[in-house]
mmCIF file of C-alpha atoms in Angstrom:
data_model
loop_
_atom_site.group_PDB
_atom_site.id
_atom_site.type_symbol
_atom_site.label_atom_id
_atom_site.label_comp_id
_atom_site.label_asym_id
_atom_site.label_seq_id
_atom_site.Cartn_x
_atom_site.Cartn_y
_atom_site.Cartn_z
ATOM 1 C CA MET C 527 -0.072 0.024 0.106
ATOM 2 C CA LYS C 528 1.249 3.525 -0.641
ATOM 3 C CA ILE C 529 0.210 7.133 -1.498
ATOM 4 C CA ASP C 530 1.543 9.545 -3.913
ATOM 5 C CA ILE C 531 0.906 13.104 -3.705
ATOM 6 C CA LYS C 532 1.418 15.581 -6.653
ATOM 7 C CA ASP C 533 1.403 19.282 -6.222
ATOM 8 C CA LEU C 534 -0.660 21.156 -9.009
ATOM 9 C CA LYS C 535 -1.628 24.624 -9.425
ATOM 10 C CA ARG C 536 -2.937 27.037 -6.791
ATOM 11 C CA GLY C 537 -2.847 24.701 -3.853
ATOM 12 C CA TRP C 538 -4.411 21.849 -5.605
ATOM 13 C CA LYS C 539 -3.107 18.497 -4.954
ATOM 14 C CA GLU C 540 -3.582 15.021 -6.584
ATOM 15 C CA TYR C 541 -3.344 11.990 -4.304
ATOM 16 C CA THR C 542 -3.075 8.499 -5.771
ATOM 17 C CA LEU C 543 -3.854 5.723 -3.442
ATOM 18 C CA GLN C 544 -2.475 2.477 -4.606
ATOM 19 C CA ASN C 545 -3.071 -1.048 -3.125
ATOM 20 C CA ASP C 546 -0.796 -4.281 -3.405
ATOM 21 C CA HIS C 547 -3.095 -5.783 -6.124
ATOM 22 C CA GLY C 548 -2.736 -3.458 -9.163
ATOM 23 C CA MET C 549 -5.719 -0.923 -8.173
ATOM 24 C CA ALA C 550 -5.066 2.681 -7.845
ATOM 25 C CA VAL C 551 -7.466 5.659 -7.319
ATOM 26 C CA SER C 552 -6.525 9.203 -7.852
ATOM 27 C CA LEU C 553 -8.434 12.089 -6.307
ATOM 28 C CA LEU C 554 -8.123 15.914 -6.092
ATOM 29 C CA ASN C 555 -8.280 18.118 -2.850
ATOM 30 C CA TYR C 556 -10.299 20.370 -5.100
ATOM 31 C CA GLY C 557 -13.934 19.270 -5.155
ATOM 32 C CA GLY C 558 -12.987 15.806 -3.611
ATOM 33 C CA ILE C 559 -12.823 14.807 -7.371
ATOM 34 C CA ILE C 560 -11.988 11.181 -8.159
ATOM 35 C CA THR C 561 -9.970 11.673 -11.610
ATOM 36 C CA LYS C 562 -9.174 7.948 -12.155
ATOM 37 C CA ALA C 563 -9.754 4.398 -10.923
ATOM 38 C CA MET C 564 -7.211 2.100 -12.396
ATOM 39 C CA VAL C 565 -8.535 -1.599 -12.040
ATOM 40 C CA PRO C 566 -7.203 -4.899 -13.507
ATOM 41 C CA ASP C 567 -9.598 -6.887 -15.974
ATOM 42 C CA GLN C 568 -9.711 -10.632 -16.244
ATOM 43 C CA ASP C 569 -6.557 -10.836 -18.096
ATOM 44 C CA GLY C 570 -4.459 -8.612 -15.544
ATOM 45 C CA LYS C 571 -4.586 -5.624 -17.868
ATOM 46 C CA VAL C 572 -5.078 -2.377 -15.715
ATOM 47 C CA GLU C 573 -7.241 0.244 -17.086
ATOM 48 C CA ASN C 574 -9.179 3.389 -16.055
ATOM 49 C CA VAL C 575 -12.882 2.489 -15.143
ATOM 50 C CA MET C 576 -13.824 6.105 -14.379
ATOM 51 C CA ILE C 577 -14.655 8.986 -16.854
ATOM 52 C CA GLY C 578 -12.695 12.076 -16.446
ATOM 53 C CA TYR C 579 -11.015 14.915 -18.200
ATOM 54 C CA LYS C 580 -7.500 14.756 -19.795
ATOM 55 C CA ARG C 581 -6.624 18.154 -18.561
ATOM 56 C CA VAL C 582 -6.809 18.657 -14.795
ATOM 57 C CA GLU C 583 -7.635 22.377 -15.236
ATOM 58 C CA ASP C 584 -10.963 21.449 -16.821
ATOM 59 C CA TYR C 585 -12.151 20.347 -13.516
ATOM 60 C CA GLU C 586 -12.310 23.936 -12.375
ATOM 61 C CA THR C 587 -15.882 24.227 -13.808
ATOM 62 C CA ASN C 588 -16.699 20.541 -14.413
ATOM 63 C CA PRO C 589 -20.365 21.138 -15.630
ATOM 64 C CA ASN C 590 -20.728 17.387 -15.738
ATOM 65 C CA PHE C 591 -19.654 16.803 -12.193
ATOM 66 C CA PHE C 592 -16.949 14.166 -13.220
ATOM 67 C CA GLY C 593 -15.949 12.322 -10.008
ATOM 68 C CA ALA C 594 -16.954 15.112 -7.809
ATOM 69 C CA LEU C 595 -18.120 15.171 -4.143
ATOM 70 C CA ILE C 596 -21.572 16.775 -4.281
ATOM 71 C CA GLY C 597 -23.307 18.691 -1.587
ATOM 72 C CA PRO C 598 -24.626 20.291 0.605
ATOM 73 C CA VAL C 599 -27.611 18.678 -1.243
ATOM 74 C CA ALA C 600 -26.909 16.225 -3.954
ATOM 75 C CA GLY C 601 -29.668 16.398 -6.647
ATOM 76 C CA ARG C 602 -32.353 18.840 -7.498
ATOM 77 C CA ILE C 603 -34.338 21.014 -5.156
ATOM 78 C CA GLN C 604 -37.591 21.979 -6.605
ATOM 79 C CA GLY C 605 -38.003 25.808 -7.245
ATOM 80 C CA ALA C 606 -34.564 26.506 -5.830
ATOM 81 C CA ALA C 607 -36.257 27.036 -2.227
ATOM 82 C CA PHE C 608 -37.437 25.062 0.761
ATOM 83 C CA GLU C 609 -39.037 25.815 4.008
ATOM 84 C CA LEU C 610 -37.715 24.659 7.381
ATOM 85 C CA ASP C 611 -39.076 25.598 10.846
ATOM 86 C CA GLY C 612 -41.388 28.228 9.299
ATOM 87 C CA ASN C 613 -38.624 29.823 7.417
ATOM 88 C CA VAL C 614 -38.243 29.927 3.607
ATOM 89 C CA TYR C 615 -34.776 29.680 2.250
ATOM 90 C CA MET C 616 -34.007 30.685 -1.268
ATOM 91 C CA LEU C 617 -30.977 29.018 -3.226
ATOM 92 C CA GLU C 618 -29.304 29.729 -6.455
ATOM 93 C CA ALA C 619 -31.450 28.543 -9.513
ATOM 94 C CA ASN C 620 -28.629 26.921 -11.598
ATOM 95 C CA ASP C 621 -30.720 24.379 -13.333
ATOM 96 C CA GLY C 622 -33.620 26.182 -14.835
ATOM 97 C CA GLU C 623 -35.789 27.265 -12.054
ATOM 98 C CA ASN C 624 -34.410 24.566 -9.781
ATOM 99 C CA HIS C 625 -31.226 24.228 -7.516
ATOM 100 C CA LEU C 626 -28.862 21.484 -8.663
ATOM 101 C CA HIS C 627 -26.041 19.773 -6.659
ATOM 102 C CA GLY C 628 -25.553 22.572 -4.159
ATOM 103 C CA GLY C 629 -25.145 25.289 -6.705
ATOM 104 C CA SER C 630 -22.287 26.630 -8.687
ATOM 105 C CA ASN C 631 -20.288 27.137 -5.402
ATOM 106 C CA GLY C 632 -21.300 23.640 -3.973
ATOM 107 C CA PHE C 633 -18.785 21.263 -2.443
ATOM 108 C CA HIS C 634 -17.591 20.256 -5.762
ATOM 109 C CA GLN C 635 -15.985 23.713 -6.013
ATOM 110 C CA VAL C 636 -14.463 23.733 -2.561
ATOM 111 C CA LEU C 637 -10.687 23.371 -1.893
ATOM 112 C CA TRP C 638 -10.744 20.974 0.978
ATOM 113 C CA ASP C 639 -8.414 20.440 3.808
ATOM 114 C CA THR C 640 -6.627 16.895 3.480
ATOM 115 C CA GLU C 641 -4.775 14.582 5.799
ATOM 116 C CA PRO C 642 -3.561 11.572 4.153
ATOM 117 C CA PHE C 643 -2.959 8.195 6.019
ATOM 118 C CA GLN C 644 -1.528 4.959 5.415
ATOM 119 C CA ASP C 645 -1.281 1.431 7.232
ATOM 120 C CA GLU C 646 -0.691 -2.222 6.352
ATOM 121 C CA ASP C 647 -4.009 -3.070 4.516
ATOM 122 C CA ARG C 648 -5.359 0.300 3.758
ATOM 123 C CA VAL C 649 -4.500 3.811 2.574
ATOM 124 C CA GLY C 650 -6.633 6.957 2.240
ATOM 125 C CA VAL C 651 -7.254 10.716 2.622
ATOM 126 C CA VAL C 652 -9.522 12.587 4.965
ATOM 127 C CA LEU C 653 -11.176 15.771 3.539
ATOM 128 C CA SER C 654 -12.591 18.343 5.788
ATOM 129 C CA TYR C 655 -14.397 21.698 5.258
ATOM 130 C CA SER C 656 -16.231 24.183 7.619
ATOM 131 C CA ARG C 657 -19.285 25.723 5.769
ATOM 132 C CA LYS C 658 -20.429 29.172 7.189
ATOM 133 C CA ASP C 659 -23.964 29.837 8.198
ATOM 134 C CA GLY C 660 -25.814 31.195 5.013
ATOM 135 C CA GLU C 661 -23.113 30.031 2.558
ATOM 136 C CA GLY C 662 -24.927 29.094 -0.753
ATOM 137 C CA GLY C 663 -28.098 30.091 0.834
ATOM 138 C CA TYR C 664 -28.192 27.214 3.562
ATOM 139 C CA PRO C 665 -28.677 27.806 7.148
ATOM 140 C CA GLY C 666 -26.183 26.502 9.736
ATOM 141 C CA THR C 667 -22.415 26.496 10.363
ATOM 142 C CA MET C 668 -21.476 22.862 9.422
ATOM 143 C CA ASP C 669 -18.327 20.824 9.749
ATOM 144 C CA VAL C 670 -17.936 18.195 7.017
ATOM 145 C CA SER C 671 -15.551 15.359 6.699
ATOM 146 C CA VAL C 672 -15.090 12.775 3.828
ATOM 147 C CA THR C 673 -12.859 9.796 3.962
ATOM 148 C CA TYR C 674 -11.665 8.206 0.640
ATOM 149 C CA LEU C 675 -10.266 4.845 1.500
ATOM 150 C CA LEU C 676 -8.704 1.926 -0.575
ATOM 151 C CA THR C 677 -8.179 -1.426 0.910
ATOM 152 C CA ASN C 678 -6.234 -4.514 -0.426
ATOM 153 C CA GLU C 679 -9.650 -6.059 -1.184
ATOM 154 C CA ASN C 680 -9.901 -3.681 -3.858
ATOM 155 C CA GLU C 681 -12.531 -1.565 -2.064
ATOM 156 C CA LEU C 682 -12.959 1.913 -2.427
ATOM 157 C CA ILE C 683 -14.747 3.224 0.691
ATOM 158 C CA LEU C 684 -16.332 6.796 1.138
ATOM 159 C CA GLU C 685 -17.269 7.781 4.462
ATOM 160 C CA TYR C 686 -19.225 10.944 5.012
ATOM 161 C CA GLY C 687 -19.700 12.839 8.504
ATOM 162 C CA ALA C 688 -20.964 16.101 9.407
ATOM 163 C CA VAL C 689 -22.431 18.222 12.337
ATOM 164 C CA THR C 690 -24.241 21.379 12.249
ATOM 165 C CA ASP C 691 -25.423 24.080 14.709
ATOM 166 C CA GLN C 692 -28.618 24.636 13.085
ATOM 167 C CA PRO C 693 -31.168 22.393 11.348
ATOM 168 C CA THR C 694 -30.115 22.259 7.584
ATOM 169 C CA PRO C 695 -30.656 20.045 4.693
ATOM 170 C CA LEU C 696 -27.711 17.684 3.982
ATOM 171 C CA THR C 697 -27.235 14.591 1.691
ATOM 172 C CA LEU C 698 -23.823 13.949 0.167
ATOM 173 C CA THR C 699 -22.649 11.745 -2.636
ATOM 174 C CA ASN C 700 -20.056 11.182 -5.081
ATOM 175 C CA HIS C 701 -20.656 11.723 -9.041
ATOM 176 C CA ALA C 702 -18.290 9.241 -10.434
ATOM 177 C CA TYR C 703 -19.174 7.952 -13.901
ATOM 178 C CA PHE C 704 -18.145 4.398 -14.174
ATOM 179 C CA ASN C 705 -17.428 2.390 -17.267
ATOM 180 C CA LEU C 706 -16.083 -1.119 -16.599
ATOM 181 C CA SER C 707 -15.135 -1.769 -20.237
ATOM 182 C CA GLY C 708 -11.833 0.189 -19.361
ATOM 183 C CA ASN C 709 -10.599 3.332 -20.832
ATOM 184 C CA GLY C 710 -13.850 4.372 -22.239
ATOM 185 C CA LYS C 711 -13.573 1.783 -25.095
ATOM 186 C CA GLU C 712 -17.386 1.136 -25.120
ATOM 187 C CA THR C 713 -20.576 2.894 -23.915
ATOM 188 C CA ILE C 714 -22.327 1.387 -20.899
ATOM 189 C CA LEU C 715 -25.203 0.012 -22.948
ATOM 190 C CA GLU C 716 -24.040 -3.524 -22.400
ATOM 191 C CA HIS C 717 -23.456 -3.198 -18.707
ATOM 192 C CA GLN C 718 -25.670 -5.655 -16.767
ATOM 193 C CA VAL C 719 -26.955 -4.065 -13.495
ATOM 194 C CA THR C 720 -28.719 -5.446 -10.721
ATOM 195 C CA ILE C 721 -30.390 -3.308 -8.050
ATOM 196 C CA ASP C 722 -32.038 -4.283 -4.738
ATOM 197 C CA SER C 723 -35.028 -2.014 -5.492
ATOM 198 C CA HIS C 724 -38.642 -2.439 -6.477
ATOM 199 C CA GLN C 725 -39.594 1.253 -6.289
ATOM 200 C CA PHE C 726 -38.395 4.580 -7.972
ATOM 201 C CA LEU C 727 -39.453 8.194 -7.872
ATOM 202 C CA GLU C 728 -41.391 9.426 -10.918
ATOM 203 C CA LEU C 729 -39.952 12.521 -12.493
ATOM 204 C CA ASN C 730 -41.587 15.506 -14.276
ATOM 205 C CA GLU C 731 -40.296 17.271 -17.476
ATOM 206 C CA GLU C 732 -37.789 19.237 -15.337
ATOM 207 C CA LEU C 733 -36.447 16.092 -13.868
ATOM 208 C CA ILE C 734 -38.035 16.939 -10.565
ATOM 209 C CA PRO C 735 -39.638 14.001 -8.497
ATOM 210 C CA THR C 736 -43.487 14.413 -8.483
ATOM 211 C CA GLY C 737 -43.699 12.714 -5.102
ATOM 212 C CA THR C 738 -45.113 9.608 -6.706
ATOM 213 C CA VAL C 739 -43.516 6.302 -5.595
ATOM 214 C CA VAL C 740 -43.672 3.920 -8.749
ATOM 215 C CA ASP C 741 -43.643 0.135 -8.491
ATOM 216 C CA ALA C 742 -41.009 -0.940 -10.840
ATOM 217 C CA ALA C 743 -42.333 -4.471 -11.416
ATOM 218 C CA ASP C 744 -42.622 -5.386 -15.136
ATOM 219 C CA THR C 745 -41.120 -2.032 -16.150
ATOM 220 C CA SER C 746 -37.624 -1.217 -17.650
ATOM 221 C CA PHE C 747 -36.847 0.170 -14.046
ATOM 222 C CA ASP C 748 -36.994 -3.429 -12.394
ATOM 223 C CA PHE C 749 -33.368 -4.447 -11.986
ATOM 224 C CA ARG C 750 -33.966 -6.988 -9.198
ATOM 225 C CA LYS C 751 -33.058 -9.921 -11.490
ATOM 226 C CA GLY C 752 -30.462 -7.918 -13.494
ATOM 227 C CA ARG C 753 -30.793 -6.284 -17.060
ATOM 228 C CA ARG C 754 -28.873 -4.469 -19.455
ATOM 229 C CA LEU C 755 -28.728 -0.592 -19.218
ATOM 230 C CA GLN C 756 -29.584 -0.651 -22.923
ATOM 231 C CA ASP C 757 -33.111 -1.859 -21.891
ATOM 232 C CA GLY C 758 -34.212 1.225 -20.438
ATOM 233 C CA ILE C 759 -32.075 3.516 -22.815
ATOM 234 C CA THR C 760 -33.921 2.286 -25.677
ATOM 235 C CA ALA C 761 -37.220 1.483 -24.076
ATOM 236 C CA GLN C 762 -39.147 4.673 -25.232
ATOM 237 C CA THR C 763 -41.298 4.614 -21.990
ATOM 238 C CA GLU C 764 -42.428 8.106 -20.780
ATOM 239 C CA GLN C 765 -40.070 8.210 -17.827
ATOM 240 C CA ASN C 766 -37.107 6.963 -19.802
ATOM 241 C CA ASP C 767 -37.871 9.494 -22.470
ATOM 242 C CA ILE C 768 -38.048 12.355 -19.766
ATOM 243 C CA ALA C 769 -34.596 11.572 -18.631
ATOM 244 C CA GLY C 770 -33.092 11.941 -22.028
ATOM 245 C CA HIS C 771 -33.373 8.281 -23.050
ATOM 246 C CA GLY C 772 -31.887 6.561 -20.185
ATOM 247 C CA TYR C 773 -32.050 6.894 -16.477
ATOM 248 C CA ASP C 774 -31.805 9.800 -14.029
ATOM 249 C CA HIS C 775 -34.056 8.589 -11.310
ATOM 250 C CA TYR C 776 -33.973 7.867 -7.549
ATOM 251 C CA PHE C 777 -34.260 4.137 -6.768
ATOM 252 C CA LEU C 778 -35.369 3.366 -3.148
ATOM 253 C CA PHE C 779 -33.237 0.289 -1.870
ATOM 254 C CA ASP C 780 -35.317 -2.752 -0.325
ATOM 255 C CA HIS C 781 -32.242 -3.459 1.853
ATOM 256 C CA SER C 782 -33.207 -7.233 1.263
ATOM 257 C CA ARG C 783 -29.442 -8.079 0.577
ATOM 258 C CA SER C 784 -25.999 -6.712 1.532
ATOM 259 C CA GLU C 785 -25.052 -5.650 -1.967
ATOM 260 C CA MET C 786 -27.543 -2.879 -3.169
ATOM 261 C CA VAL C 787 -25.966 -2.832 -6.752
ATOM 262 C CA THR C 788 -23.982 -5.228 -8.814
ATOM 263 C CA VAL C 789 -22.600 -4.177 -12.257
ATOM 264 C CA LYS C 790 -20.997 -6.577 -14.660
ATOM 265 C CA GLU C 791 -19.082 -6.080 -17.930
ATOM 266 C CA GLN C 792 -18.766 -9.196 -19.856
ATOM 267 C CA THR C 793 -15.793 -8.494 -22.264
ATOM 268 C CA SER C 794 -13.413 -7.181 -19.511
ATOM 269 C CA GLY C 795 -14.945 -9.497 -16.759
ATOM 270 C CA ARG C 796 -14.917 -6.753 -14.295
ATOM 271 C CA VAL C 797 -17.555 -6.621 -11.647
ATOM 272 C CA LEU C 798 -18.507 -3.699 -9.338
ATOM 273 C CA THR C 799 -20.601 -4.192 -6.161
ATOM 274 C CA ILE C 800 -21.969 -1.431 -4.161
ATOM 275 C CA GLU C 801 -22.873 -1.652 -0.510
ATOM 276 C CA THR C 802 -24.414 1.345 1.465
ATOM 277 C CA ASP C 803 -26.344 2.499 4.403
ATOM 278 C CA GLN C 804 -28.045 5.092 2.346
ATOM 279 C CA PRO C 805 -31.747 4.566 1.664
ATOM 280 C CA GLY C 806 -31.399 4.947 -2.111
ATOM 281 C CA MET C 807 -29.552 6.313 -5.136
ATOM 282 C CA VAL C 808 -29.859 8.137 -8.292
ATOM 283 C CA MET C 809 -28.730 6.121 -11.249
ATOM 284 C CA TYR C 810 -27.650 8.276 -14.091
ATOM 285 C CA THR C 811 -26.678 7.021 -17.388
ATOM 286 C CA ALA C 812 -24.980 10.126 -18.845
ATOM 287 C CA ASN C 813 -27.913 10.931 -21.145
ATOM 288 C CA ASN C 814 -26.967 14.698 -21.480
ATOM 289 C CA LEU C 815 -23.184 13.945 -21.760
ATOM 290 C CA GLN C 816 -22.120 16.159 -24.830
ATOM 291 C CA HIS C 817 -19.968 14.844 -27.493
ATOM 292 C CA GLY C 818 -16.347 15.911 -27.867
ATOM 293 C CA LEU C 819 -14.876 16.707 -24.437
ATOM 294 C CA ASP C 820 -11.196 15.889 -24.165
ATOM 295 C CA LEU C 821 -11.226 12.819 -21.647
ATOM 296 C CA HIS C 822 -8.201 10.565 -20.312
ATOM 297 C CA GLU C 823 -9.101 7.974 -23.037
ATOM 298 C CA GLY C 824 -10.445 9.922 -26.286
ATOM 299 C CA THR C 825 -13.609 12.067 -26.324
ATOM 300 C CA SER C 826 -16.845 11.988 -24.484
ATOM 301 C CA ARG C 827 -20.081 10.781 -25.864
ATOM 302 C CA LYS C 828 -23.633 9.934 -24.782
ATOM 303 C CA HIS C 829 -23.951 6.981 -22.325
ATOM 304 C CA LEU C 830 -20.148 6.811 -21.823
ATOM 305 C CA GLY C 831 -20.603 6.266 -18.072
ATOM 306 C CA VAL C 832 -23.146 5.473 -15.360
ATOM 307 C CA CYS C 833 -23.297 7.120 -11.944
ATOM 308 C CA PHE C 834 -24.627 5.586 -8.850
ATOM 309 C CA GLU C 835 -25.340 8.466 -6.572
ATOM 310 C CA THR C 836 -25.975 6.872 -3.128
ATOM 311 C CA GLN C 837 -27.936 9.435 -1.052
ATOM 312 C CA SER C 838 -31.085 10.446 0.602
ATOM 313 C CA PRO C 839 -33.678 12.204 -1.829
ATOM 314 C CA PRO C 840 -33.966 16.008 -1.821
ATOM 315 C CA ALA C 841 -37.587 15.514 -2.893
ATOM 316 C CA SER C 842 -38.398 14.848 0.748
ATOM 317 C CA LEU C 843 -38.050 18.652 1.314
ATOM 318 C CA HIS C 844 -41.279 19.037 -0.704
ATOM 319 C CA HIS C 845 -42.978 15.666 -0.459
ATOM 320 C CA ASP C 846 -43.964 13.733 2.770
ATOM 321 C CA GLY C 847 -43.231 9.939 3.148
ATOM 322 C CA LEU C 848 -39.680 9.993 1.660
ATOM 323 C CA PRO C 849 -36.182 9.520 3.641
ATOM 324 C CA PRO C 850 -35.467 12.899 5.225
ATOM 325 C CA VAL C 851 -32.458 15.015 4.481
ATOM 326 C CA ILE C 852 -32.590 17.344 7.448
ATOM 327 C CA LEU C 853 -29.600 17.275 9.878
ATOM 328 C CA HIS C 854 -30.339 18.667 13.382
ATOM 329 C CA PRO C 855 -27.684 20.063 15.857
ATOM 330 C CA ASN C 856 -27.952 17.131 18.288
ATOM 331 C CA GLU C 857 -27.269 14.638 15.450
ATOM 332 C CA ARG C 858 -24.224 13.439 13.460
ATOM 333 C CA TYR C 859 -24.502 12.850 9.757
ATOM 334 C CA GLN C 860 -22.787 9.450 9.196
ATOM 335 C CA GLN C 861 -22.978 7.507 5.928
ATOM 336 C CA ARG C 862 -20.905 5.074 4.134
ATOM 337 C CA THR C 863 -20.688 3.740 0.623
ATOM 338 C CA VAL C 864 -18.408 0.823 -0.483
ATOM 339 C CA PHE C 865 -17.402 0.161 -4.062
ATOM 340 C CA THR C 866 -15.710 -3.282 -4.586
ATOM 341 C CA PHE C 867 -14.074 -4.387 -7.870
ATOM 342 C CA SER C 868 -13.622 -7.993 -8.548
ATOM 343 C CA ILE C 869 -13.408 -10.359 -11.565
ATOM 344 C CA GLU C 870 -15.806 -12.815 -13.062
ATOM 345 C CA LYS C 871 -14.373 -14.881 -15.699
#
């Protein structure tokens, strides 16, 4: 196990975590952005399984949120406003009339304090940041920490923690775009995905949840027995079409098994499993990824990656009956997601 630290411009640093089995993950202190994840295939060939920019300076704006740490609230907040304890808080409308991923100055734009660590069977970096009361329109002074951890079991573990001095919305995630074919050779259409979920949130034309929880049975949203992502991308159902011919929906986990998500790519033999204590996730199939961006391996195109954004749903700010996103002063926000890479020959 080892960690390499590379100094970049204006205080940016890139940390590369390496284990003893050929896996390496690189991340920035800027935005907590994962820039690469190098993972062996069934023949031992190590390739990048995350989509990211070729030039590190392109992460400064990063409109696609490649690999970024997202917060204070991951996802869309309807009308760029919410009510809490009788007060209405107005946020930046950076996605039409709505608020997306914490706004243009969200956690993906923060230069985080970092503390690397290393021992026999794991290596990692702790990122920390103190958000001021009113920053970005959100109430409360908040101390946030996120730990990126790589183990010798090829686990990439993300541990999120936070405390606040006022009630405030908080739900954090990472916006990594996975592509198990390696080096972006193929789109994710043939990725076989299994999700421990029989319910998802219906979207309106602005990609805002309507509050309706839909039973996924016998639809292109039922991944309990596994299916190709192409099934929904080409399904031409109303909900897949609304998302730009694919998925951009919140799935509520059943928590009937330890692994919430399993992803397989047949040609490489790579398998990704996801375990989390979050109540659900947004699965996004890069439906709006524009063509022609300069990436590590070639240029971008639609459906080149798939995101598994484990989190609570911000729709709970406007609709009852959904997992909440409000953190109170006497609580500690503590969430964990584990991405494990393996081979199936």
